[in-house]
GROMACS .gro file of N, CA and C in nm:
model
  246
    1ILE      N    1   2.759  -3.242   3.548
    1ILE     CA    2   2.635  -3.270   3.481
    1ILE      C    3   2.602  -3.153   3.388
    2VAL      N    4   2.522  -3.180   3.287
    2VAL     CA    5   2.500  -3.082   3.182
    2VAL      C    6   2.351  -3.060   3.160
    3ASN      N    7   2.314  -2.934   3.143
    3ASN     CA    8   2.185  -2.896   3.089
    3ASN      C    9   2.203  -2.760   3.025
    4LYS      N   10   2.096  -2.688   2.997
    4LYS     CA   11   2.108  -2.559   2.929
    4LYS      C   12   2.180  -2.453   3.012
    5GLY      N   13   2.181  -2.471   3.143
    5GLY     CA   14   2.249  -2.375   3.229
    5GLY      C   15   2.177  -2.243   3.243
    6ASP      N   16   2.047  -2.243   3.214
    6ASP     CA   17   1.971  -2.119   3.220
    6ASP      C   18   1.900  -2.098   3.354
    7GLY      N   19   1.912  -2.195   3.444
    7GLY     CA   20   1.845  -2.185   3.573
    7GLY      C   21   1.699  -2.223   3.568
    8LYS      N   22   1.647  -2.249   3.449
    8LYS     CA   23   1.507  -2.287   3.432
    8LYS      C   24   1.492  -2.433   3.396
    9THR      N   25   1.587  -2.484   3.319
    9THR     CA   26   1.583  -2.623   3.277
    9THR      C   27   1.627  -2.710   3.394
   10PRO      N   28   1.540  -2.798   3.440
   10PRO     CA   29   1.576  -2.878   3.558
   10PRO      C   30   1.677  -2.988   3.524
   11TYR      N   31   1.753  -3.024   3.625
   11TYR     CA   32   1.838  -3.142   3.613
   11TYR      C   33   1.750  -3.263   3.638
   12SER      N   34   1.769  -3.366   3.560
   12SER     CA   35   1.683  -3.483   3.572
   12SER      C   36   1.712  -3.557   3.703
   13PRO      N   37   1.614  -3.633   3.751
   13PRO     CA   38   1.639  -3.715   3.870
   13PRO      C   39   1.756  -3.811   3.852
   14ILE      N   40   1.775  -3.860   3.730
   14ILE     CA   41   1.887  -3.951   3.703
   14ILE      C   42   2.020  -3.877   3.718
   15GLN      N   43   2.029  -3.755   3.668
   15GLN     CA   44   2.151  -3.676   3.682
   15GLN      C   45   2.181  -3.649   3.830
   16GLN      N   46   2.079  -3.610   3.904
   16GLN     CA   47   2.098  -3.580   4.045
   16GLN      C   48   2.138  -3.706   4.123
   17ALA      N   49   2.074  -3.817   4.093
   17ALA     CA   50   2.110  -3.943   4.160
   17ALA      C   51   2.254  -3.983   4.128
   18ALA      N   52   2.298  -3.957   4.005
   18ALA     CA   53   2.436  -3.990   3.966
   18ALA      C   54   2.536  -3.907   4.046
   19VAL      N   55   2.507  -3.779   4.065
   19VAL     CA   56   2.597  -3.693   4.142
   19VAL      C   57   2.602  -3.739   4.287
   20ILE      N   58   2.487  -3.772   4.343
   20ILE     CA   59   2.482  -3.822   4.481
   20ILE      C   60   2.564  -3.951   4.493
   21TRP      N   61   2.548  -4.041   4.398
   21TRP     CA   62   2.623  -4.167   4.401
   21TRP      C   63   2.773  -4.139   4.392
   22LEU      N   64   2.813  -4.050   4.301
   22LEU     CA   65   2.955  -4.018   4.285
   22LEU      C   66   3.013  -3.957   4.412
   23LEU      N   67   2.939  -3.868   4.475
   23LEU     CA   68   2.987  -3.809   4.600
   23LEU      C   69   3.008  -3.917   4.706
   24ARG      N   70   2.909  -4.004   4.720
   24ARG     CA   71   2.921  -4.112   4.820
   24ARG      C   72   3.040  -4.203   4.788
   25TYR      N   73   3.052  -4.240   4.663
   25TYR     CA   74   3.159  -4.330   4.621
   25TYR      C   75   3.297  -4.270   4.650
   26HIS      N   76   3.317  -4.145   4.606
   26HIS     CA   77   3.448  -4.082   4.624
   26HIS      C   78   3.475  -4.049   4.771
   27ALA      N   79   3.372  -4.011   4.845
   27ALA     CA   80   3.390  -3.983   4.988
   27ALA      C   81   3.437  -4.108   5.062
   28GLN      N   82   3.380  -4.222   5.027
   28GLN     CA   83   3.422  -4.347   5.091
   28GLN      C   84   3.561  -4.388   5.043
   29LYS      N   85   3.584  -4.381   4.913
   29LYS     CA   86   3.712  -4.424   4.856
   29LYS      C   87   3.828  -4.338   4.906
   30TYR      N   88   3.807  -4.206   4.915
   30TYR     CA   89   3.915  -4.115   4.952
   30TYR      C   90   3.901  -4.058   5.093
   31ASN      N   91   3.804  -4.110   5.167
   31ASN     CA   92   3.787  -4.078   5.308
   31ASN      C   93   3.778  -3.927   5.334
   32PHE      N   94   3.674  -3.864   5.278
   32PHE     CA   95   3.649  -3.723   5.306
   32PHE      C   96   3.503  -3.703   5.342
   33GLY      N   97   3.478  -3.595   5.411
   33GLY     CA   98   3.342  -3.562   5.454
   33GLY      C   99   3.287  -3.444   5.379
   34ARG      N  100   3.164  -3.409   5.412
   34ARG     CA  101   3.094  -3.301   5.343
   34ARG      C  102   3.166  -3.168   5.352
   35GLU      N  103   3.248  -3.150   5.456
   35GLU     CA  104   3.320  -3.022   5.469
   35GLU      C  105   3.422  -3.001   5.358
   36TRP      N  106   3.455  -3.106   5.285
   36TRP     CA  107   3.550  -3.096   5.174
   36TRP      C  108   3.482  -3.082   5.039
   37VAL      N  109   3.351  -3.076   5.038
   37VAL     CA  110   3.276  -3.061   4.913
   37VAL      C  111   3.240  -2.914   4.897
   38ASP      N  112   3.275  -2.857   4.784
   38ASP     CA  113   3.244  -2.717   4.759
   38ASP      C  114   3.211  -2.699   4.612
   39THR      N  115   3.172  -2.581   4.576
   39THR     CA  116   3.132  -2.551   4.439
   39THR      C  117   3.248  -2.489   4.361
   40HIS      N  118   3.239  -2.497   4.229
   40HIS     CA  119   3.339  -2.432   4.145
   40HIS      C  120   3.347  -2.283   4.177
   41LYS      N  121   3.230  -2.224   4.196
   41LYS     CA  122   3.224  -2.080   4.223
   41LYS      C  123   3.302  -2.043   4.349
   42ASN      N  124   3.284  -2.118   4.457
   42ASN     CA  125   3.353  -2.088   4.582
   42ASN      C  126   3.503  -2.115   4.573
   43VAL      N  127   3.541  -2.221   4.506
   43VAL     CA  128   3.683  -2.254   4.491
   43VAL      C  129   3.753  -2.147   4.407
   44ARG      N  130   3.690  -2.108   4.297
   44ARG     CA  131   3.750  -2.005   4.211
   44ARG      C  132   3.759  -1.871   4.284
   45ALA      N  133   3.656  -1.836   4.361
   45ALA     CA  134   3.659  -1.709   4.435
   45ALA      C  135   3.775  -1.709   4.535
   46ALA      N  136   3.796  -1.821   4.604
   46ALA     CA  137   3.907  -1.830   4.699
   46ALA      C  138   4.041  -1.819   4.627
   47TYR      N  139   4.052  -1.882   4.510
   47TYR     CA  140   4.174  -1.874   4.431
   47TYR      C  141   4.203  -1.729   4.390
   48LEU      N  142   4.099  -1.659   4.345
   48LEU     CA  143   4.118  -1.521   4.302
   48LEU      C  144   4.150  -1.427   4.418
   49ARG      N  145   4.100  -1.459   4.537
   49ARG     CA  146   4.139  -1.378   4.654
   49ARG      C  147   4.287  -1.398   4.685
   50LYS      N  148   4.334  -1.522   4.669
   50LYS     CA  149   4.474  -1.551   4.698
   50LYS      C  150   4.566  -1.501   4.587
   51TYR      N  151   4.519  -1.509   4.464
   51TYR     CA  152   4.599  -1.470   4.347
   51TYR      C  153   4.525  -1.367   4.263
   52PRO      N  154   4.508  -1.246   4.314
   52PRO     CA  155   4.438  -1.145   4.233
   52PRO      C  156   4.517  -1.115   4.106
   53GLY      N  157   4.446  -1.099   3.999
   53GLY     CA  158   4.512  -1.070   3.871
   53GLY      C  159   4.570  -1.194   3.805
   54ALA      N  160   4.534  -1.314   3.854
   54ALA     CA  161   4.587  -1.439   3.796
   54ALA      C  162   4.550  -1.449   3.648
   55LYS      N  163   4.637  -1.512   3.573
   55LYS     CA  164   4.613  -1.534   3.430
   55LYS      C  165   4.617  -1.684   3.401
   56ASP      N  166   4.542  -1.726   3.298
   56ASP     CA  167   4.543  -1.866   3.260
   56ASP      C  168   4.665  -1.895   3.172
   57VAL      N  169   4.676  -2.015   3.121
   57VAL     CA  170   4.794  -2.054   3.043
   57VAL      C  171   4.806  -1.976   2.912
   58ASN      N  172   4.696  -1.914   2.869
   58ASN     CA  173   4.700  -1.833   2.747
   58ASN      C  174   4.719  -1.685   2.775
   59GLY      N  175   4.742  -1.652   2.903
   59GLY     CA  176   4.764  -1.513   2.940
   59GLY      C  177   4.638  -1.432   2.961
   60LYS      N  178   4.522  -1.498   2.958
   60LYS     CA  179   4.395  -1.427   2.979
   60LYS      C  180   4.363  -1.423   3.128
   61PRO      N  181   4.301  -1.316   3.173
   61PRO     CA  182   4.264  -1.308   3.315
   61PRO      C  183   4.171  -1.421   3.355
   62VAL      N  184   4.197  -1.476   3.473
   62VAL     CA  185   4.110  -1.581   3.527
   62VAL      C  186   3.986  -1.512   3.583
   63SER      N  187   3.870  -1.564   3.548
   63SER     CA  188   3.745  -1.503   3.594
   63SER      C  189   3.670  -1.600   3.685
   64ASN      N  190   3.565  -1.548   3.747
   64ASN     CA  191   3.482  -1.632   3.833
   64ASN      C  192   3.411  -1.738   3.751
   65LYS      N  193   3.376  -1.848   3.817
   65LYS     CA  194   3.300  -1.955   3.753
   65LYS      C  195   3.159  -1.954   3.811
   66PRO      N  196   3.061  -1.976   3.727
   66PRO     CA  197   2.926  -1.991   3.782
   66PRO      C  198   2.905  -2.135   3.830
   67ASP      N  199   2.815  -2.150   3.921
   67ASP     CA  200   2.775  -2.286   3.958
   67ASP      C  201   2.663  -2.328   3.865
   68PRO      N  202   2.636  -2.456   3.860
   68PRO     CA  203   2.525  -2.499   3.774
   68PRO      C  204   2.395  -2.428   3.816
   69ALA      N  205   2.343  -2.344   3.729
   69ALA     CA  206   2.221  -2.269   3.760
   69ALA      C  207   2.105  -2.366   3.779
   70GLY      N  208   2.036  -2.347   3.888
   70GLY     CA  209   1.918  -2.429   3.915
   70GLY      C  210   1.945  -2.559   3.987
   71LEU      N  211   2.070  -2.589   4.017
   71LEU     CA  212   2.102  -2.712   4.090
   71LEU      C  213   2.109  -2.680   4.238
   72ASP      N  214   2.031  -2.752   4.317
   72ASP     CA  215   2.031  -2.731   4.462
   72ASP      C  216   2.147  -2.809   4.522
   73VAL      N  217   2.262  -2.743   4.526
   73VAL     CA  218   2.385  -2.807   4.572
   73VAL      C  219   2.372  -2.854   4.715
   74ALA      N  220   2.310  -2.773   4.801
   74ALA     CA  221   2.293  -2.812   4.941
   74ALA      C  222   2.211  -2.939   4.954
   75ALA      N  223   2.106  -2.952   4.873
   75ALA     CA  224   2.024  -3.073   4.877
   75ALA      C  225   2.101  -3.195   4.829
   76ILE      N  226   2.182  -3.178   4.726
   76ILE     CA  227   2.263  -3.288   4.673
   76ILE      C  228   2.363  -3.334   4.779
   77VAL      N  229   2.434  -3.241   4.839
   77VAL     CA  230   2.532  -3.275   4.943
   77VAL      C  231   2.462  -3.338   5.063
   78GLY      N  232   2.349  -3.283   5.100
   78GLY     CA  233   2.272  -3.340   5.211
   78GLY      C  234   2.228  -3.483   5.184
   79ALA      N  235   2.185  -3.509   5.064
   79ALA     CA  236   2.143  -3.645   5.028
   79ALA      C  237   2.262  -3.740   5.024
   80ALA      N  238   2.378  -3.690   4.984
   80ALA     CA  239   2.496  -3.776   4.976
   80ALA      C  240   2.553  -3.809   5.113
   81PHE      N  241   2.548  -3.713   5.204
   81PHE     CA  242   2.613  -3.732   5.334
   81PHE      C  243   2.516  -3.748   5.449
   82GLY      N  244   2.388  -3.731   5.422
   82GLY     CA  245   2.285  -3.751   5.526
   82GLY      C  246   2.276  -3.645   5.630
   0.00000   0.00000   0.00000
């Protein structure tokens, strides 16, 4: 989902509902639970711990990713999985 990413601009209820729907849909289709849902930030941090000094396809160092600023990920996951 997209917004200004400044942590101040809220995500619309429609955007949040879409993410919840997508999580439910994919969890049912691919049979996974909330324990398999994580953020870009956490996944990238784990990758960098495993591969320190990793470079992208252009030879640039791989850096951390921010999560969507201002998005309550825990609330979204909670709403999707109950």
